[in-house]
Coordinates of C-alpha atoms in Angstrom, one line a residue:
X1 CA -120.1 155.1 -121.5
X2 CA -122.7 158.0 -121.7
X3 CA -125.7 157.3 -123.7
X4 CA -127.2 160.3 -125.7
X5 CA -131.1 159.1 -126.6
X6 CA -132.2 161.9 -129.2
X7 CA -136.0 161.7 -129.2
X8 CA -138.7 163.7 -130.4
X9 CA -137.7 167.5 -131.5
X10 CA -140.8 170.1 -131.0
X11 CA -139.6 172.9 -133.3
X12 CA -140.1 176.4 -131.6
X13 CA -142.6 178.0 -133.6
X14 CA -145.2 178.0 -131.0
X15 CA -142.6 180.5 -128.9
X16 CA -142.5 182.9 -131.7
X17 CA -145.9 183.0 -132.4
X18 CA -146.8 183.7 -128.8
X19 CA -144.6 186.4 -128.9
X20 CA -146.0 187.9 -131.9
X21 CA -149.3 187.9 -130.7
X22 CA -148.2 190.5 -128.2
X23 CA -148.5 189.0 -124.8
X24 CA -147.4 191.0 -122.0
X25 CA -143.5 190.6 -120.4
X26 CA -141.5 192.2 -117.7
X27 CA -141.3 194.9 -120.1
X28 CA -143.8 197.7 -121.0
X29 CA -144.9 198.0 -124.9
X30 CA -146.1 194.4 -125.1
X31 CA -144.3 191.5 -126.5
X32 CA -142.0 194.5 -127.6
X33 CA -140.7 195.5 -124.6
X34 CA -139.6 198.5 -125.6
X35 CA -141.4 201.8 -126.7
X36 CA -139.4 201.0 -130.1
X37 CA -141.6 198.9 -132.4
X38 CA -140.2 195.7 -132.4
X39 CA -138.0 196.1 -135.8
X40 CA -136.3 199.1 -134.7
X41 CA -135.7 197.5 -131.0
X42 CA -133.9 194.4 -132.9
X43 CA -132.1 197.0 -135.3
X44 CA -130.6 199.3 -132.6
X45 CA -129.7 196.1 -130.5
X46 CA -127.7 194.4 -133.2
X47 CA -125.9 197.3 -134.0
X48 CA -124.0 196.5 -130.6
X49 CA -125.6 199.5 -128.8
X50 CA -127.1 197.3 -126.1
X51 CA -124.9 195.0 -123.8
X52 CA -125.0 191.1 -123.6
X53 CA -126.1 190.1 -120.6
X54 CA -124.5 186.7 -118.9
X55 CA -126.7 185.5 -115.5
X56 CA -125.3 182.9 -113.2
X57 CA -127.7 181.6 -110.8
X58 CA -126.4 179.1 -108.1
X59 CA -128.9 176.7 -106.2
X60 CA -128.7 176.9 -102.1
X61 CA -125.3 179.1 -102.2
X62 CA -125.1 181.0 -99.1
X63 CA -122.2 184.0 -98.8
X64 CA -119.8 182.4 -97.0
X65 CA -119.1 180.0 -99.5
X66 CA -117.8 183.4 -101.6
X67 CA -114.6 182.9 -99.9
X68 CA -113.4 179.8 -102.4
X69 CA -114.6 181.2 -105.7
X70 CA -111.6 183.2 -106.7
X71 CA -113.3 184.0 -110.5
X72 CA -116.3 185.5 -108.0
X73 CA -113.6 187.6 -105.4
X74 CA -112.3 189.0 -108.7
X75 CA -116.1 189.9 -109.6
X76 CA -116.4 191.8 -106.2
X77 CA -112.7 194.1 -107.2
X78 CA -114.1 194.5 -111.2
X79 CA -118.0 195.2 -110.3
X80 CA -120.4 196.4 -107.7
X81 CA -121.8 194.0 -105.0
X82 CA -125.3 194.4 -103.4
X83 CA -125.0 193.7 -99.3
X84 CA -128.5 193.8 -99.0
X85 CA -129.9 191.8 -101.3
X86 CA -133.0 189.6 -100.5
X87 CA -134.5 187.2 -101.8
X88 CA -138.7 187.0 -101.9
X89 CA -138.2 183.4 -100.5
X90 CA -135.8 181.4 -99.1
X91 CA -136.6 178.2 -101.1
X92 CA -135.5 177.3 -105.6
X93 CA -139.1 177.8 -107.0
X94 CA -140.5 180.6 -105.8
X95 CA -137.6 182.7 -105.6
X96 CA -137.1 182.3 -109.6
X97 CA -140.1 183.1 -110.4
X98 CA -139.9 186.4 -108.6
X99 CA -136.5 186.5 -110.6
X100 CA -138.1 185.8 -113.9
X101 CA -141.3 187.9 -113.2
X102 CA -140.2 190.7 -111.3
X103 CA -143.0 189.8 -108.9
X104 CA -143.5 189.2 -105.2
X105 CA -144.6 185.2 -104.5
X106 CA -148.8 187.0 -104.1
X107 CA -148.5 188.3 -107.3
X108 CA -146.8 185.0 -108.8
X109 CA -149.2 182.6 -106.9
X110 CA -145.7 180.9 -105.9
X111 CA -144.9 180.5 -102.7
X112 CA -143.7 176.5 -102.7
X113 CA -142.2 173.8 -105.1
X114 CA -145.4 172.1 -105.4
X115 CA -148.9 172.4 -106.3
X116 CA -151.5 174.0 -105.3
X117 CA -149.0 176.8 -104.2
X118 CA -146.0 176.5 -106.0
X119 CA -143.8 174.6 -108.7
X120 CA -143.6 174.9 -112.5
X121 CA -148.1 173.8 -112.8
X122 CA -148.4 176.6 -111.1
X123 CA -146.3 179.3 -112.6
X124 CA -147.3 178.2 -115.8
X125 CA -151.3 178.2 -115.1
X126 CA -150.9 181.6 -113.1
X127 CA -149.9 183.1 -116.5
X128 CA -146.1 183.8 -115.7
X129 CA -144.5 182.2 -118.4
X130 CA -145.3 185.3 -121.3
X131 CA -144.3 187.8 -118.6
X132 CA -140.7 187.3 -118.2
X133 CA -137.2 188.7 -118.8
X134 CA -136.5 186.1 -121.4
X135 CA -140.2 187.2 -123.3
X136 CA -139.0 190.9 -122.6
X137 CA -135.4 190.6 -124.3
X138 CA -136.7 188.9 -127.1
X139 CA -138.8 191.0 -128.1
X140 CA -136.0 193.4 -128.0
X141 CA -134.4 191.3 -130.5
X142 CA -132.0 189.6 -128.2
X143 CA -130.8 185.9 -128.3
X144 CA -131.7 184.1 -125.3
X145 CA -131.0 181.3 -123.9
X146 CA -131.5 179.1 -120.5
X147 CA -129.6 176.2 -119.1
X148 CA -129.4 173.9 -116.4
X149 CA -132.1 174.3 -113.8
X150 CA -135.5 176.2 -114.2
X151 CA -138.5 175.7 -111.8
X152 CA -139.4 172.5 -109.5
X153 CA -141.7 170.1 -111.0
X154 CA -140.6 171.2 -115.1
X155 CA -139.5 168.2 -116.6
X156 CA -137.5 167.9 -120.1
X157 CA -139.8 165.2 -121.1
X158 CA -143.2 166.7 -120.2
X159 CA -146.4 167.3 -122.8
X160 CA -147.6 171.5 -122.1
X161 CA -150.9 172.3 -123.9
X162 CA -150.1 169.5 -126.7
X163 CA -146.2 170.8 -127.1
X164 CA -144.2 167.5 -126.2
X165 CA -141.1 167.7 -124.7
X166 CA -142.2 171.0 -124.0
X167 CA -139.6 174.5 -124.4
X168 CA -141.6 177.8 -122.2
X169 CA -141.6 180.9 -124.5
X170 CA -138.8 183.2 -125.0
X171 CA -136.2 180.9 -124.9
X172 CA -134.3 180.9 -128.9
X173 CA -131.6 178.0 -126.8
X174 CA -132.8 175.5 -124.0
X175 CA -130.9 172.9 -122.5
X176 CA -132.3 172.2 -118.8
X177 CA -132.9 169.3 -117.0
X178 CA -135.7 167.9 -114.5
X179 CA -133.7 165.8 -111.6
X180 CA -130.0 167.5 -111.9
X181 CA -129.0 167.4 -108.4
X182 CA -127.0 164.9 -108.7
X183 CA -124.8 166.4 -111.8
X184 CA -124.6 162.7 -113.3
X185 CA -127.5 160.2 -115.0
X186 CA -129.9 162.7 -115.5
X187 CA -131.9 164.6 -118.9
X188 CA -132.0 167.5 -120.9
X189 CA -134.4 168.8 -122.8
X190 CA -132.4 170.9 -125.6
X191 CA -134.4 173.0 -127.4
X192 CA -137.4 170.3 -127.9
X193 CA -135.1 167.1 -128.2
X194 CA -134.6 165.2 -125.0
X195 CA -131.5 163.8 -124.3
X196 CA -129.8 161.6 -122.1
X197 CA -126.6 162.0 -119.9
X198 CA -124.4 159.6 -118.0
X199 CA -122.2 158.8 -115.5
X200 CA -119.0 160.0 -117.5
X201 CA -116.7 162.8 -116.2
X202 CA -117.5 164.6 -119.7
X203 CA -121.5 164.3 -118.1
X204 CA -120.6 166.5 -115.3
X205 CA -123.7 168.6 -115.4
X206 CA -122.1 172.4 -114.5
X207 CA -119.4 171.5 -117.2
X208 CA -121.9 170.6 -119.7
X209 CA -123.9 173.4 -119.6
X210 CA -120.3 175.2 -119.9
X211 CA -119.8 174.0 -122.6
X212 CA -123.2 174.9 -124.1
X213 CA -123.0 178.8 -122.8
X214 CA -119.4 179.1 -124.3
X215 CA -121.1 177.8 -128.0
X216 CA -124.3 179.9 -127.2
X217 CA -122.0 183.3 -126.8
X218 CA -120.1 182.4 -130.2
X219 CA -123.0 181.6 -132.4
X220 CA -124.5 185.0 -131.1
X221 CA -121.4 187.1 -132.1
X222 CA -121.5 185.2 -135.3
X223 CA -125.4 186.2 -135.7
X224 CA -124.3 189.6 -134.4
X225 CA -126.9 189.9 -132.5
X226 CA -126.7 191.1 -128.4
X227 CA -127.9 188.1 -126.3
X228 CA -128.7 187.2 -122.9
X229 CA -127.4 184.0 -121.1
X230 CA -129.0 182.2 -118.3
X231 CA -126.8 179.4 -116.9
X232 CA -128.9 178.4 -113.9
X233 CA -126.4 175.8 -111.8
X234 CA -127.8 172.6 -109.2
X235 CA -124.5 173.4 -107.3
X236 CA -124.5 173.6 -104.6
X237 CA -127.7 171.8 -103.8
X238 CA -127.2 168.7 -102.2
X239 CA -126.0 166.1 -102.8
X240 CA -123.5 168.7 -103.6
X241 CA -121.6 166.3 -105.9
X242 CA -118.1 167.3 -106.9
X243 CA -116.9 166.9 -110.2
X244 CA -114.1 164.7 -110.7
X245 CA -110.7 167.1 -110.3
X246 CA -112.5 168.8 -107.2
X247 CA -113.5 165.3 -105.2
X248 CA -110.0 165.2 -103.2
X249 CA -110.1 169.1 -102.5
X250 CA -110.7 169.9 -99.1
X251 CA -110.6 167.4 -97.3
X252 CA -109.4 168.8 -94.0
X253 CA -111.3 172.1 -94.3
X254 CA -112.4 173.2 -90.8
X255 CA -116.0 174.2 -90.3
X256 CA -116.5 177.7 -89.9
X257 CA -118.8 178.7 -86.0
X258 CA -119.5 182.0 -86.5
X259 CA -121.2 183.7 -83.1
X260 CA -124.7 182.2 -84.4
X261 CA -123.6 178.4 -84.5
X262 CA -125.1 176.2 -82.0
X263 CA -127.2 179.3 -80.8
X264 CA -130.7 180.0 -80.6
X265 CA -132.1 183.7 -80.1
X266 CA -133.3 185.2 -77.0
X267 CA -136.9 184.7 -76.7
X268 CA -136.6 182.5 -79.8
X269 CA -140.1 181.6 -81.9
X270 CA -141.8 178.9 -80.9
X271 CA -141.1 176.6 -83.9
X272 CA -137.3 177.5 -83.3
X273 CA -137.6 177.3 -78.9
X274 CA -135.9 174.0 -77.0
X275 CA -133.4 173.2 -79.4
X276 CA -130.7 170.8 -78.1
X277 CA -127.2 171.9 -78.4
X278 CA -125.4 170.1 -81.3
X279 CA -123.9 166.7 -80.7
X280 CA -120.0 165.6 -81.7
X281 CA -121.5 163.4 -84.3
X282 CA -123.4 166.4 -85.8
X283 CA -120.8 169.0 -86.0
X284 CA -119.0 166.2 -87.8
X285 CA -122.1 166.4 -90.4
X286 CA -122.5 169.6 -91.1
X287 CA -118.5 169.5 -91.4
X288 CA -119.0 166.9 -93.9
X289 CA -121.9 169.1 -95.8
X290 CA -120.1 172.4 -95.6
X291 CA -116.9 170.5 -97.4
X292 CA -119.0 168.9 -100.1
X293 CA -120.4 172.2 -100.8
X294 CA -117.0 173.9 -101.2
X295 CA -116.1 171.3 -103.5
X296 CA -119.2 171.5 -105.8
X297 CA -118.7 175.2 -106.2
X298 CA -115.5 174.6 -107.7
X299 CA -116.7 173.9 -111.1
X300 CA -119.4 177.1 -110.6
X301 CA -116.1 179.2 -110.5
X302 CA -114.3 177.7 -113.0
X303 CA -117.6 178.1 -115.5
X304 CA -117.4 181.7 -114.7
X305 CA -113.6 181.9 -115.6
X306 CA -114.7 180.2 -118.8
X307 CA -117.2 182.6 -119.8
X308 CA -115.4 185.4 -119.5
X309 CA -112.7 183.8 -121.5
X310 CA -115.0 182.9 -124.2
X311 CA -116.6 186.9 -123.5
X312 CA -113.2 188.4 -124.5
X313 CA -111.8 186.2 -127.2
X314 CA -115.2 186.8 -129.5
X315 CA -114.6 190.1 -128.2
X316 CA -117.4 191.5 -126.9
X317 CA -116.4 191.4 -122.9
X318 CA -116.5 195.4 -122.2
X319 CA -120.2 195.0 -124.1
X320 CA -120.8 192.2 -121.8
X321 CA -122.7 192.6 -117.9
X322 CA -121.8 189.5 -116.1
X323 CA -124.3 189.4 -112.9
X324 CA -123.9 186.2 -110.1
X325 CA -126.6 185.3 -107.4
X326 CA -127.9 182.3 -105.8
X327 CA -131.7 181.5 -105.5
X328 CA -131.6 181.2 -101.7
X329 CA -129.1 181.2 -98.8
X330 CA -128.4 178.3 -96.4
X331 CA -127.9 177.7 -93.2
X332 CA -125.2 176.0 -92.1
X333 CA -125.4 175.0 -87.9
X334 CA -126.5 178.4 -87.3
X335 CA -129.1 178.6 -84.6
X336 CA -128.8 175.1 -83.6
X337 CA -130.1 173.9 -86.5
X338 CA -128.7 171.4 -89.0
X339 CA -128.6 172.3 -92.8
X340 CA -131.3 174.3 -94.4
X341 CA -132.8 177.2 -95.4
X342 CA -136.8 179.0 -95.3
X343 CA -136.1 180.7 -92.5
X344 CA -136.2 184.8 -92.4
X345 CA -132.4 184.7 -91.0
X346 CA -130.1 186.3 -93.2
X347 CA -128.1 182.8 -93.5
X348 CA -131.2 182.0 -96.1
X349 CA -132.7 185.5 -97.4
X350 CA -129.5 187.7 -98.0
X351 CA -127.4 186.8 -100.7
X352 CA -124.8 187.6 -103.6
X353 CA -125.5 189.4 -105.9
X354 CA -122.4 190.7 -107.6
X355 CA -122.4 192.7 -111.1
X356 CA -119.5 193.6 -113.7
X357 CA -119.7 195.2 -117.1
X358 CA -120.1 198.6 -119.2
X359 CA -121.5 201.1 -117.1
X360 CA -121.1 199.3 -114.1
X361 CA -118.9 200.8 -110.9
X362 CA -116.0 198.8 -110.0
X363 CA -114.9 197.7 -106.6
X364 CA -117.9 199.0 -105.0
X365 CA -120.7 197.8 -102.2
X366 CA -124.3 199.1 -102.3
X367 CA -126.2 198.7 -99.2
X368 CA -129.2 200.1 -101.0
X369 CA -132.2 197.9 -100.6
X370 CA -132.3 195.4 -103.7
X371 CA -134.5 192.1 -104.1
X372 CA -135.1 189.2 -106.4
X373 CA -137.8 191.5 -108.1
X374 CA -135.8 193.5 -109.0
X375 CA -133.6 191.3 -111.6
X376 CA -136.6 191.5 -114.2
X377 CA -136.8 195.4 -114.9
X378 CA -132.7 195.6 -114.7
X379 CA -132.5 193.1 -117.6
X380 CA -135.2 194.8 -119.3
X381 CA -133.9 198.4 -119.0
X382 CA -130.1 197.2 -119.9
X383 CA -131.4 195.8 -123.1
X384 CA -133.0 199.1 -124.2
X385 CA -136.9 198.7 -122.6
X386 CA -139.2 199.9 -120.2
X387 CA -139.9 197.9 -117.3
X388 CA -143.8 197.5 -117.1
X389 CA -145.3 199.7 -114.3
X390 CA -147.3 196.1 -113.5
X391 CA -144.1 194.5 -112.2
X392 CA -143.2 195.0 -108.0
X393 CA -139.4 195.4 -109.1
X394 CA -137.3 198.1 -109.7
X395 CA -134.4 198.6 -112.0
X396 CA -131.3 198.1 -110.2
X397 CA -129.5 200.3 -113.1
X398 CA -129.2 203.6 -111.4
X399 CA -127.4 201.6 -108.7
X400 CA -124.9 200.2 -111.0
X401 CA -124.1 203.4 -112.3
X402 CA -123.5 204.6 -108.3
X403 CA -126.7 206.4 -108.1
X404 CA -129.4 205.7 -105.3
X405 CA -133.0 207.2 -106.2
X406 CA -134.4 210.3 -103.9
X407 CA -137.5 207.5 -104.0
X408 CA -135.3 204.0 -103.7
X409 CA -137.3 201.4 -101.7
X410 CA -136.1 200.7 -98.0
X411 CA -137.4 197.3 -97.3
X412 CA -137.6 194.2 -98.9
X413 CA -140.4 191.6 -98.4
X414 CA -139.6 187.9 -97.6
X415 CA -143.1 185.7 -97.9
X416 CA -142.9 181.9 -96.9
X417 CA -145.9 179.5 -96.7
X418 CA -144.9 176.5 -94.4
X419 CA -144.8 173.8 -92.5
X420 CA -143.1 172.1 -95.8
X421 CA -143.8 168.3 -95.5
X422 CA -144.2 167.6 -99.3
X423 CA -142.9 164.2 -100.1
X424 CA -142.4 165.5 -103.6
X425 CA -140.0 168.3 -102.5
X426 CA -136.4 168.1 -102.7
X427 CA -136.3 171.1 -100.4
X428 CA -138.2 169.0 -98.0
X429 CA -136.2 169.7 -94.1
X430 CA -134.5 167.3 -92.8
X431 CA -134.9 166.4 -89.8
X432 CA -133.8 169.4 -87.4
X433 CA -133.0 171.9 -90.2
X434 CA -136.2 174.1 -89.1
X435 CA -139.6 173.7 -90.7
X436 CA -140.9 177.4 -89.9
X437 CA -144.6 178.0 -90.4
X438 CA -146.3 180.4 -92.4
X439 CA -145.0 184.0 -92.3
X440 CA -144.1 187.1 -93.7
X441 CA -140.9 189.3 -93.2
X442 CA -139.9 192.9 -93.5
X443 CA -135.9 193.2 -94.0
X444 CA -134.1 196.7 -94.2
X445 CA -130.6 197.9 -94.1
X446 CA -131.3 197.9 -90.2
X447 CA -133.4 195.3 -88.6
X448 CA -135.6 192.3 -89.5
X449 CA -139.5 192.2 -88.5
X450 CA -140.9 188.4 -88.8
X451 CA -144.7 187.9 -88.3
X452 CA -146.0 184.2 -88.2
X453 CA -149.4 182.5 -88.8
X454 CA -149.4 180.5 -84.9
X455 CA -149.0 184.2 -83.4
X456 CA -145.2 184.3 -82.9
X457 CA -142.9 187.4 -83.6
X458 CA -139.4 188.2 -84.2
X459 CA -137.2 191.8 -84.2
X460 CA -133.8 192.0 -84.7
X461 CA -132.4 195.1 -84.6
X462 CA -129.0 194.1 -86.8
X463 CA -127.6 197.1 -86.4
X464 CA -126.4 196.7 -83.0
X465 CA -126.9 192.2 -83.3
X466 CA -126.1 191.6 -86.9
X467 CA -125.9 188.0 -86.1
X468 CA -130.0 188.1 -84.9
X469 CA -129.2 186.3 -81.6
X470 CA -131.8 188.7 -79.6
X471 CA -135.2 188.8 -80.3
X472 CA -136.6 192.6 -78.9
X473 CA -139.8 192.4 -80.4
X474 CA -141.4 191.5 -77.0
X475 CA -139.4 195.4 -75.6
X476 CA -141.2 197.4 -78.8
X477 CA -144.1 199.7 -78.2
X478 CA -147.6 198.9 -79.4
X479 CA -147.3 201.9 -81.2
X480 CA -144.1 200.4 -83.2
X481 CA -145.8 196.8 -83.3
X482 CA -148.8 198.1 -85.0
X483 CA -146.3 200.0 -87.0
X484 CA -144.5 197.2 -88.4
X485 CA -148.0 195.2 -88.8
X486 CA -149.3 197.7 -91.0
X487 CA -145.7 198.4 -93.2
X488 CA -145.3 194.2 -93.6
X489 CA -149.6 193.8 -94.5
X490 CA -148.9 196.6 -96.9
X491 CA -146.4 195.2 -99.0
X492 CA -147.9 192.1 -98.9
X493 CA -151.1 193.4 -100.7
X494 CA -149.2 195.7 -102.9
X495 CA -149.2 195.5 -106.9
X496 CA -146.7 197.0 -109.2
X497 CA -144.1 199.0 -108.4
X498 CA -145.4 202.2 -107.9
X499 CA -147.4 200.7 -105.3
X500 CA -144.7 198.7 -104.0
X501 CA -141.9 201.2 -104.3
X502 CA -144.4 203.2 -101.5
X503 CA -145.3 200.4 -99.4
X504 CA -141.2 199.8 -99.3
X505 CA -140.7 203.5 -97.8
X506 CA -143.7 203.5 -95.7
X507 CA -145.2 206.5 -97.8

């Protein structure tokens, strides 16, 4: 039996206050967004001009696992999909909040899922929290909503600045939980009430929060107003827990070995050098892990199918852009090393990121350069704003329309701070699933360029060894060395995207 333990509701009148008071978003005009005053923004918006906007985030999903989401394959044939699309950083917290922000982790102050570098504390005191898609759309007078998993170390129980049970601003609907991984025995805090879940199929966390974006899209078209759904999955973070139809699926799925598995580079770095090849007992495991992970995305697909149901019977589908990503990759026996991610391989920085809707080409692959950062400004610009000129993002817009810029960045910045050995961490590595120190990476359509705190380097050159097996940083020129120095230290200092659109091109 699942117990339900309503508690204290916070009513949201904090949120809207904050907003009116003009704080800044992802969007230029102030709380606004838009260069509309904020009446006429809401006015043009509900009269169905602007499109809905549905955002399915996985946790840990890296591409391969593509390949057993058919609701996602049929995304790919109806939308445009991004092959070069990087994340700022391979790990949950501070890759959202470059999604939520449009900013790169030095601009964010996030770089882990803990204090004093990372997590929700430090989002929040950094100053993030008004400066977000969900303040931007708002203000545009969209209905938002988030669900399921927002940034380590938030809790649905927690007391912010005197709010209890405390709901961020921007947010009109919020169900998320603290400790979902699991999918079962865990709480949400919905929309200032915390409530308790069980052990029951009907708990099943990725179905419940199904549930909840199917009623969130009906009471919009009801309010006729355009809205934007964040549905932010734990699947398929480990444990990877299947929900109940899926747990006999799969069970003799082999392990896919492509050319990287049980490989290291040529003149690997030194935190990666002297790895052991891979035992019979640990193929087994990561056999084990790679099934469980199939199995967890099950439901992920099926939610997907179930939107877009619920999308076209209220009708408003075409009007509709349905985008899918994942936070991070993962790693998955690649380079000899056991399940994990934070590395600048593109096993754990290049993702999906797969878009349909109005406006949108179908059945096309960009291999334009496109980032987390960039998921702010889009969502800003498709509701009818402008993107503030402080954010290091671009709007991916002219892209889904089959248009690539004269002035389109060409490299994307991964920044990771490391050794991770917080006890606190979910994301903490295993034990020989790499634990990389400090660095900072450049990734364009052609080669990776990895730069690390104890003195180590990395090149791949994926055009000719897309599988980054040979390191040929030690064959470059000084001349190119300093080169690459100067293009990664660049980015890393820039602000805004004017600033970082150039330090992307090397202007």
């Amino acid at each position: 039996m699942s117990i339900r333990n309503a508690r204290k509701k916070i009513p949201l009148w904090v949120t809207t206050v904050a907003l009116a008071l003009g704080t800044m978003s992802c969007a230029g005009g102030g709380a606004g967004g838009s260069e509309q005053d904020g009446g006429e923004a809401a006015d043009a918006a509900s009269s169905g001009q602007r499109p809905n906007i549905v955002w399915v985030l996985t946790d840990d999903l890296s591409s391969d696992l593509v390949n057993y989401m058919p609701h996602v394959k049929a995304m790919q044939k109806e939308g445009t999909s991004f092959s070069n699309y990087t994340v700022t950083n391979s790990l949950c917290c501070p890759s959202r909040s470059s999604i939520y922000t449009g900013k790169f982790p030095h601009n964010t102050g996030v770089f882990t899922n803990t204090p004093p570098d990372g997590g929700f504390d430090t989002f929040r005191g950094k100053g993030n929290e008004d400066k977000t898609f969900a303040t931007a759309l708002k203000g545009q007078g969209y209905r938002t909503a988030m669900m399921g998993k927002y940034l380590n170390g938030y809790e649905p129980d927690m007391t912010v600045g005197g709010q209890e049970n405390y709901v961020p601003p921007g947010w009109d609907e919020w169900a998320v939980a603290g400790n979902g991984y699991k999918e079962y025995d865990y709480t949400l805090n919905e929309n200032g009430k915390t409530v308790d879940y069980g052990h029951d199929p009907k708990d099943y966390l990725t179905d419940v929060v199904n549930k909840k974006g199917q009623d969130f899209i009906e009471d919009s078209v009801k309010d006729k107003k355009p809205f934007v759904l964040d549905i932010s999955t734990f699947a398929p973070h480990g444990p990877a827990t299947a929900a109940t139809q899926d747990e006999g699926k799969f069970q003799d799925l082999k392990l896919p070995k492509p050319p990287a598995f049980d490989k290291t580079p040529g003149d690997a770095p030194e935190w990666l050098k002297d790895k052991k090849a891979f035992t019979p007992q640990q193929v087994k495991q990561i056999t084990k892990t790679h099934r469980k992970r199939v199995r967890s995305v099950q439901a992920v697909d099926r939610m997907i199918g179930d939107l877009q149901g619920k999308l076209k019977k209220e009708g408003v589908l075409d009007n509709t852009v349905f985008a899918f990503a994942s936070d991070n990759g993962f790693h998955m026996g690649q380079y000899r090393l056991m399940p994990g991610k934070q590395t600048a391989f593109d096993t754990d920085v290049n993702v999906p990121l797969i878009v349909t809707g109005p406006g949108v080409k179908q059945g096309v692959t960009t291999d334009a350069i496109a980032s987390n950062i960039d998921i702010c400004p889009t969502f800003t610009e498709l509701g009818g704003g402008t993107p503030d000129a402080r954010v290091d993002g671009r709007s991916l817009v002219p892209l889904l329309k089959g248009q690539t810029p004269e002035d389109w960045p060409q490299a994307a910045l991964v920044e990771h701070h490391g050794p991770n050995h917080s006890a606190k961490d979910p994301d903490k590595p295993r034990k020989g699933s790499g634990n990389p120190p400090t660095y900072g990476a450049l990734r364009t359509d052609k080669y990776t360029y990895v730069e690390y705190a104890d003195g180590s380097h990395e090149y791949y050159d994926r055009a000719k060894d897309p599988d980054m097996l040979h390191n040929t940083y030690g064959a470059l020129s000084e001349a190119t060395r300093k080169q690459l120095a100067a293009s990664l230290k660049e980015l890393q200092e820039c602000e805004g995207s004017k600033e970082c659109t150039a330090a992307a091109r090397g202007d």
